[in-house]
CSV table of C-alpha atoms in Angstrom, one decimal:
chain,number,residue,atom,x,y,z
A,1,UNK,CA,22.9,-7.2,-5.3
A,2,UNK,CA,18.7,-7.9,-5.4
A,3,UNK,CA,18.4,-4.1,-3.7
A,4,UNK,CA,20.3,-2.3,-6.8
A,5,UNK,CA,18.6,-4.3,-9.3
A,6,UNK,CA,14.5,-4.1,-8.1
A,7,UNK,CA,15.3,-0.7,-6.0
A,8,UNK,CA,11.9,0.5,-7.3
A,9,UNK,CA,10.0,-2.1,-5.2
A,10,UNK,CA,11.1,0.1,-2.2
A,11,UNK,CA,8.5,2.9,-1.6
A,12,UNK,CA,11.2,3.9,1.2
A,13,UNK,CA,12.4,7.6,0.4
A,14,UNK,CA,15.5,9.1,2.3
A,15,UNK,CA,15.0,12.7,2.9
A,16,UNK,CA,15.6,15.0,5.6
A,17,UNK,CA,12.4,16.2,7.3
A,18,UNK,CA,10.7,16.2,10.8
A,19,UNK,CA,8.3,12.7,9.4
A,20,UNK,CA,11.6,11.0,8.6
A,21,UNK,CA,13.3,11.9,11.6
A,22,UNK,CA,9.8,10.8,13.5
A,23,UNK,CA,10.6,7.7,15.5
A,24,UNK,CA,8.8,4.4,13.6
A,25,UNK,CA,6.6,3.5,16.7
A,26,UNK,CA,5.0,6.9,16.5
A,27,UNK,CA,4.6,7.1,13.3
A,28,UNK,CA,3.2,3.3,12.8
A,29,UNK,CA,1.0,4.0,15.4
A,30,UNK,CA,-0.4,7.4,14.7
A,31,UNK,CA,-1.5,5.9,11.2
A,32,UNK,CA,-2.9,3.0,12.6
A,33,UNK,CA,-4.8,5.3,14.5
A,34,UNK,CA,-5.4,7.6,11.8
A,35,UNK,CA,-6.9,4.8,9.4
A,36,UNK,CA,-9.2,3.6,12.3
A,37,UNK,CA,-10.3,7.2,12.4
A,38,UNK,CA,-11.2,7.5,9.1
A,39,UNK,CA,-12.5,4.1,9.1
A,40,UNK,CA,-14.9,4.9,11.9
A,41,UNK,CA,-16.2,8.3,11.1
A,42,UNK,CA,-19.8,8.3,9.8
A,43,UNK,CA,-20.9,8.6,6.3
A,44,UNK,CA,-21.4,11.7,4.8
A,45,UNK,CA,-19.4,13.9,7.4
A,46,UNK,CA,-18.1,15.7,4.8
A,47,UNK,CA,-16.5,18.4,7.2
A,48,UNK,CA,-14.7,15.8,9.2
A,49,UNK,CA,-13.4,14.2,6.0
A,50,UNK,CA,-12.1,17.6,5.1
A,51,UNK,CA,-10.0,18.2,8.1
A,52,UNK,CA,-8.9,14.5,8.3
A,53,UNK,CA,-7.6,15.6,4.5
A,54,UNK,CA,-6.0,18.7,5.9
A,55,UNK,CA,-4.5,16.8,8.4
A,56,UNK,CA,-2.2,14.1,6.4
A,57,UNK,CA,-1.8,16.9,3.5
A,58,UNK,CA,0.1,18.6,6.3
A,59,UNK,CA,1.8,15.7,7.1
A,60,UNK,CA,3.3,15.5,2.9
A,61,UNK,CA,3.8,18.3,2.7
A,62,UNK,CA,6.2,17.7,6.7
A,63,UNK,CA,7.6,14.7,5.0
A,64,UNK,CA,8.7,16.9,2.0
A,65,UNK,CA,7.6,13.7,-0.2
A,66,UNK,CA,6.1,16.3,-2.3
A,67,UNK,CA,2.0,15.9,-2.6
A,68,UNK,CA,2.3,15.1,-6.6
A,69,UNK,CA,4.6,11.8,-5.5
A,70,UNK,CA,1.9,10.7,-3.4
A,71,UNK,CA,-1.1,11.3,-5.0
A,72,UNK,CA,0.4,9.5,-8.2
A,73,UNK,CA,0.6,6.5,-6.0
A,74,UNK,CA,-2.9,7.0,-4.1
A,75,UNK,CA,-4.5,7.3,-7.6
A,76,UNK,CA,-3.1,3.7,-8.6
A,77,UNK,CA,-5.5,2.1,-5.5
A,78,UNK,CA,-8.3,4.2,-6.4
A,79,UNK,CA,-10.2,1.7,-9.2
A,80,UNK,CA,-10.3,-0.8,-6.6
A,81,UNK,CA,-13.2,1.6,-5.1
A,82,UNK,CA,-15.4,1.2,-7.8
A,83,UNK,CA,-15.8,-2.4,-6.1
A,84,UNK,CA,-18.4,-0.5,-4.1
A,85,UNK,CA,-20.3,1.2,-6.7
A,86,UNK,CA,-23.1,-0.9,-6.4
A,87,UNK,CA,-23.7,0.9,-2.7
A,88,UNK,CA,-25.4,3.7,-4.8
A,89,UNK,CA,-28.1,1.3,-6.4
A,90,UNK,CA,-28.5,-1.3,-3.1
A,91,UNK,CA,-29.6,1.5,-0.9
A,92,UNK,CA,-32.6,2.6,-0.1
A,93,UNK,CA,-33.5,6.1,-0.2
A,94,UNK,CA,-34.4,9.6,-2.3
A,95,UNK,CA,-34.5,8.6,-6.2
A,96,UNK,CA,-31.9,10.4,-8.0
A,97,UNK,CA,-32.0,8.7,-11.5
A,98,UNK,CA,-33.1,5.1,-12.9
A,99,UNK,CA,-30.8,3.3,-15.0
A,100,UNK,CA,-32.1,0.8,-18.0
A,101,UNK,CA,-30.2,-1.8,-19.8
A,102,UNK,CA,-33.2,-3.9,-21.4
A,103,UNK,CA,-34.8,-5.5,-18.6
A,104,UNK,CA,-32.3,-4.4,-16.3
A,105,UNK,CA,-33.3,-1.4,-14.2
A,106,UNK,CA,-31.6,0.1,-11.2
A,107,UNK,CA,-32.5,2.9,-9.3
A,108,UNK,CA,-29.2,5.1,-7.6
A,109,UNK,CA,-30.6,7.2,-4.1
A,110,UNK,CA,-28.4,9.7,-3.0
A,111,UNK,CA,-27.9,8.1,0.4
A,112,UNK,CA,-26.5,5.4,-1.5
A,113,UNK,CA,-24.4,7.6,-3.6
A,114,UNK,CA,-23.5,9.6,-0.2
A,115,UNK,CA,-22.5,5.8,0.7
A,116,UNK,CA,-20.0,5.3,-2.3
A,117,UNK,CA,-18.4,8.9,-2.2
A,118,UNK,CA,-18.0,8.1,2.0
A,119,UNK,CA,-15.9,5.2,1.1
A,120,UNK,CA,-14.4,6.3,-1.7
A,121,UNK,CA,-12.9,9.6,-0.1
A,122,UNK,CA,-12.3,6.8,3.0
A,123,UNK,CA,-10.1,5.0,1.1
A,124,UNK,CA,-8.2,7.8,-0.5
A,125,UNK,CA,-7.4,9.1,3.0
A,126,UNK,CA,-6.2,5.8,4.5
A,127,UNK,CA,-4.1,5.0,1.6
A,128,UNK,CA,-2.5,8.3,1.5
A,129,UNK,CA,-1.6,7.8,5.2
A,130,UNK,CA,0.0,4.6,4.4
A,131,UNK,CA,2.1,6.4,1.5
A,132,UNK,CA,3.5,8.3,3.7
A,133,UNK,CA,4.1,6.1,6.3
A,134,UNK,CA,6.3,3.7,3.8
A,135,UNK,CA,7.8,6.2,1.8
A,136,UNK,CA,8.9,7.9,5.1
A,137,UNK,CA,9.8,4.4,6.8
A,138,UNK,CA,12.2,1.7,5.9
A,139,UNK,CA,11.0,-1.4,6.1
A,140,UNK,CA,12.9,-2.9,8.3
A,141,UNK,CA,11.9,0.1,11.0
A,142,UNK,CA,8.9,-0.9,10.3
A,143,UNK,CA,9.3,-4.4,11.5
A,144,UNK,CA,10.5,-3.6,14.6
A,145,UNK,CA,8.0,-1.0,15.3
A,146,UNK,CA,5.3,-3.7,14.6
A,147,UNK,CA,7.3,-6.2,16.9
A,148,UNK,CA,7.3,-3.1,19.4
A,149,UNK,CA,3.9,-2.6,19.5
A,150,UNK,CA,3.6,-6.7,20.5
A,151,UNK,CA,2.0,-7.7,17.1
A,152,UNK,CA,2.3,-11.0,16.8
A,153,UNK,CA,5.6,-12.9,15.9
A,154,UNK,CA,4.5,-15.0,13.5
A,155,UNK,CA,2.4,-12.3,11.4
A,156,UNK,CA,5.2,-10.1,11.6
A,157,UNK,CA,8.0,-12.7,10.4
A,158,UNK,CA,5.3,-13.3,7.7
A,159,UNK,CA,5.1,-9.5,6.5
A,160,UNK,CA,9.4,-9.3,6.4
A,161,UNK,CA,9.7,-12.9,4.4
A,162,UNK,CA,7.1,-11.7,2.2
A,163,UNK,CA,8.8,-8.1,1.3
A,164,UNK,CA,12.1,-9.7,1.1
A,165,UNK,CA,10.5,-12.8,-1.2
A,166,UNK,CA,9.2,-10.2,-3.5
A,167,UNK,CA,12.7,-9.3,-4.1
A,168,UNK,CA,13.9,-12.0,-4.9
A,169,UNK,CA,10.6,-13.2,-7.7
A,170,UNK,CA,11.4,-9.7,-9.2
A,171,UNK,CA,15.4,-10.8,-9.7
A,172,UNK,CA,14.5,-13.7,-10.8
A,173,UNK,CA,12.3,-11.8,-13.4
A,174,UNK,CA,14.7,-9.3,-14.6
A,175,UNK,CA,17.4,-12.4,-15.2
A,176,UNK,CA,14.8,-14.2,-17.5
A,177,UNK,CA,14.2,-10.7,-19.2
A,178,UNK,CA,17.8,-10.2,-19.8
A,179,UNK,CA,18.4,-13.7,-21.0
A,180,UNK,CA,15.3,-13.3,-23.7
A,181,UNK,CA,16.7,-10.0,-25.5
A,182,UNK,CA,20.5,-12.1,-25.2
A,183,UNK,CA,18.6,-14.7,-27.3
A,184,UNK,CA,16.9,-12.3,-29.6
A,185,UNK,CA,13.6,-12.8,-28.3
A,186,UNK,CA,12.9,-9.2,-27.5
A,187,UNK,CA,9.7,-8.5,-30.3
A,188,UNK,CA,10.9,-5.7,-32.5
A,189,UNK,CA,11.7,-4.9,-35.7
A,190,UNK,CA,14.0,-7.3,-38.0
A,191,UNK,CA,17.1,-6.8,-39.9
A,192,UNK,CA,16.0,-9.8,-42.4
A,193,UNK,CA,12.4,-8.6,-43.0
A,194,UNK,CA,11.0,-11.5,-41.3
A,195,UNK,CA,7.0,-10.6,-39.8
A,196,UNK,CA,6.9,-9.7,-36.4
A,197,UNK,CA,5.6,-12.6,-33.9
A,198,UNK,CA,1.8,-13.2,-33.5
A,199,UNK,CA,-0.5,-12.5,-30.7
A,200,UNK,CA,-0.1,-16.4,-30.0
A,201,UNK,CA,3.7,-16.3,-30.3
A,202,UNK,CA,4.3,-13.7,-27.5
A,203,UNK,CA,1.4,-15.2,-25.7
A,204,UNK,CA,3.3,-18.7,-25.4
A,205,UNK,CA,6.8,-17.0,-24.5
A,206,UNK,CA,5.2,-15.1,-22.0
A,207,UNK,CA,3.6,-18.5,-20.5
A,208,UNK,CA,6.8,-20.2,-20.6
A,209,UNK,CA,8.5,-17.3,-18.5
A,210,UNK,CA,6.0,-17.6,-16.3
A,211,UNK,CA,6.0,-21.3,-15.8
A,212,UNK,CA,10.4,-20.7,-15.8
A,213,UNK,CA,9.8,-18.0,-13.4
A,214,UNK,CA,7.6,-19.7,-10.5
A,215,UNK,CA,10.2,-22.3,-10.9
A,216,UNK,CA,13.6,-20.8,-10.3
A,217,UNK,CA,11.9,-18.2,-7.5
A,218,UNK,CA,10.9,-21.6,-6.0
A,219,UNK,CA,13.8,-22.7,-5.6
A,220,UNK,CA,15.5,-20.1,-5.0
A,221,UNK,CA,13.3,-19.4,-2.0
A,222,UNK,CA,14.0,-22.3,-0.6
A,223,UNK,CA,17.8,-22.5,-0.9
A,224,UNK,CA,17.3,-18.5,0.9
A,225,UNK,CA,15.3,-20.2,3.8
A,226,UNK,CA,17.6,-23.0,4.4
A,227,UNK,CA,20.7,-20.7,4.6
A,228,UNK,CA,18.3,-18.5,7.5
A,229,UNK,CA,18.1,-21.9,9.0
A,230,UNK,CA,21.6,-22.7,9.3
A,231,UNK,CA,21.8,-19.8,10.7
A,232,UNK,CA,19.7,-20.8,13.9
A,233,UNK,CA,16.4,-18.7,12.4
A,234,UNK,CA,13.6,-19.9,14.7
A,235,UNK,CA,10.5,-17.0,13.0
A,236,UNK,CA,12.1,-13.8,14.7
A,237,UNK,CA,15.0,-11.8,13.2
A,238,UNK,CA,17.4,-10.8,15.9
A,239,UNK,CA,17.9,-7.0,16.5
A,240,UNK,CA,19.0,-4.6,19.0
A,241,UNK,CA,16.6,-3.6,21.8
A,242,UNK,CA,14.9,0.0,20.6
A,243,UNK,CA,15.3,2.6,23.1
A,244,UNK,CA,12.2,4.6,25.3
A,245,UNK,CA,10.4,7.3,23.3
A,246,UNK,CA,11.8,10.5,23.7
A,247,UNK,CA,9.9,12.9,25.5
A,248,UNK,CA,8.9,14.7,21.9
A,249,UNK,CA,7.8,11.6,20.7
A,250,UNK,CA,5.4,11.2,23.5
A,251,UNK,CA,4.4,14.5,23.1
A,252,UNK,CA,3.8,13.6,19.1
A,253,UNK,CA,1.8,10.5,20.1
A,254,UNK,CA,-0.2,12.5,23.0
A,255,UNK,CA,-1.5,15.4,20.0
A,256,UNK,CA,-1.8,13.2,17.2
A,257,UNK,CA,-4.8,11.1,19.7
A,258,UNK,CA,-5.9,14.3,21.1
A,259,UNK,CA,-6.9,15.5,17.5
A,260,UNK,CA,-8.2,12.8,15.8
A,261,UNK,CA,-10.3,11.6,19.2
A,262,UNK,CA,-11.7,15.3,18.7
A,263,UNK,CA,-12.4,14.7,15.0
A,264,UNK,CA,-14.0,11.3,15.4
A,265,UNK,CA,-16.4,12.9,18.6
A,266,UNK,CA,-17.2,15.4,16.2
A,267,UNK,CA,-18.2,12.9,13.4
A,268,UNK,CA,-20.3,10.7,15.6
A,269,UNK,CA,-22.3,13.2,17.4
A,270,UNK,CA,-23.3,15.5,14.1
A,271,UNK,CA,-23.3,12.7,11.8
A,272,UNK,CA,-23.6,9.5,13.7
């Protein structure tokens, strides 16, 4: 089976906690709403920012994921925030210090450095949300919540082909792995002596598994697609009808607005 072999590619976490037990519409929704939040509230609102991170710490620590587990994965997306370094240097404001790299100088203001930290503890926030959201959710849940909200079909159908696709390229990937150490192709150390494979060596294996592995995915994709569409798949996957929200989950829904509508207001007319 693809799920015992890749299991890691599944964020999903089954635990028994009041997140877990959360109905997926409510959760999908309130983090949605959460990211927007977070999204929208001005720069430099630093005391907003800290009760927007009280708010989903609470929420870990609810979901009993444990707040090491997600913050190891919310660290992962963090480089991708130095993409807006350059923030502190475009924008105009008090000098804090000039930078010179020959003729190269840049000057960093602190409303530009304001700027960076903003969207730096931004992001943090958001992704941490969506942690918990995943690791909380499984992703088929999630589909449905998405196709309950009226997303659109055909963005939806492309979000579930896409997780189950990446499946099926990491199967394909562990086959080709096992079939190179079966062949000896593993680098290591020799029982004959013999010098252990160049830089070039490894480098021309690893192209041809790549080439192999685009290949056989391929293909197998598309023998996976035509089976669906045997089987009368027209871009929807068939479920059950979801039932109404409970009256807790409207209540859940109902707070979870209330609050961060009261944290944005506050953001936008002390720092907006």
């Amino acid at each position: 089976m693809i799920s015992v072999h890749v299991h890691y590619l599944d964020p999903h976490r089954s635990l028994d906690s009041p997140v877990h037990a959360l109905d997926a519409r409510v959760k999908f929704i309130l983090t949605v709403a959460f990211i927007l939040t977070v999204s929208l509230t001005p720069y430099a609102a630093w005391p907003v920012f800290i009760l927007l991170l009280a708010a989903v710490l609470s929420v870990e620590i609810l979901s009993r994921l444990g707040l090491g587990y997600v913050q190891r994965r919310a660290s992962l997306a963090l480089p991708f925030v130095l993409a807006a370094l350059p923030l502190a240097f475009s924008v105009e404001g008090t000098n804090l210090f000039t930078m010179r790299l020959g003729a190269w100088t840049q000057t960093a203001s602190l409303e530009g450095l304001e700027r960076f930290l903003s969207v730096g503890f931004k992001s943090w926030l958001s992704i941490q949300a969506a942690i918990v959201l995943t690791s909380s959710t499984s992703f088929p849940d999630l589909l449905r919540a998405m196709r309950a909200v009226r997303l659109p079909r055909l963005l939806v159908a492309m979000f579930g082909l896409m997780w189950r696709y990446l499946f099926v390229l990491a199967d394909e990937a562990l086959r080709l792995m096992r079939a190179r150490a079966a062949r000896s192709g593993r680098p290591g150390p020799r029982a004959d002596s013999r010098p252990m494979p160049s830089f070039a060596w490894r480098a021309r294996v690893a192209g041809g598994m790549a080439g192999s592995l685009f290949l056989r995915a391929f293909n197998r994709s598309d023998r996976i697609y035509g089976a669906m569409l045997s089987r009368c798949y027209d871009g929807e996957v068939r479920s059950l009808p979801l039932s109404s929200l409970s009256p807790s989950g409207w209540l859940t829904l109902a707070g979870g607005f209330s609050l961060l509508i009261l944290l944005l207001s506050l953001g936008v007319l002390f720092w907006g």
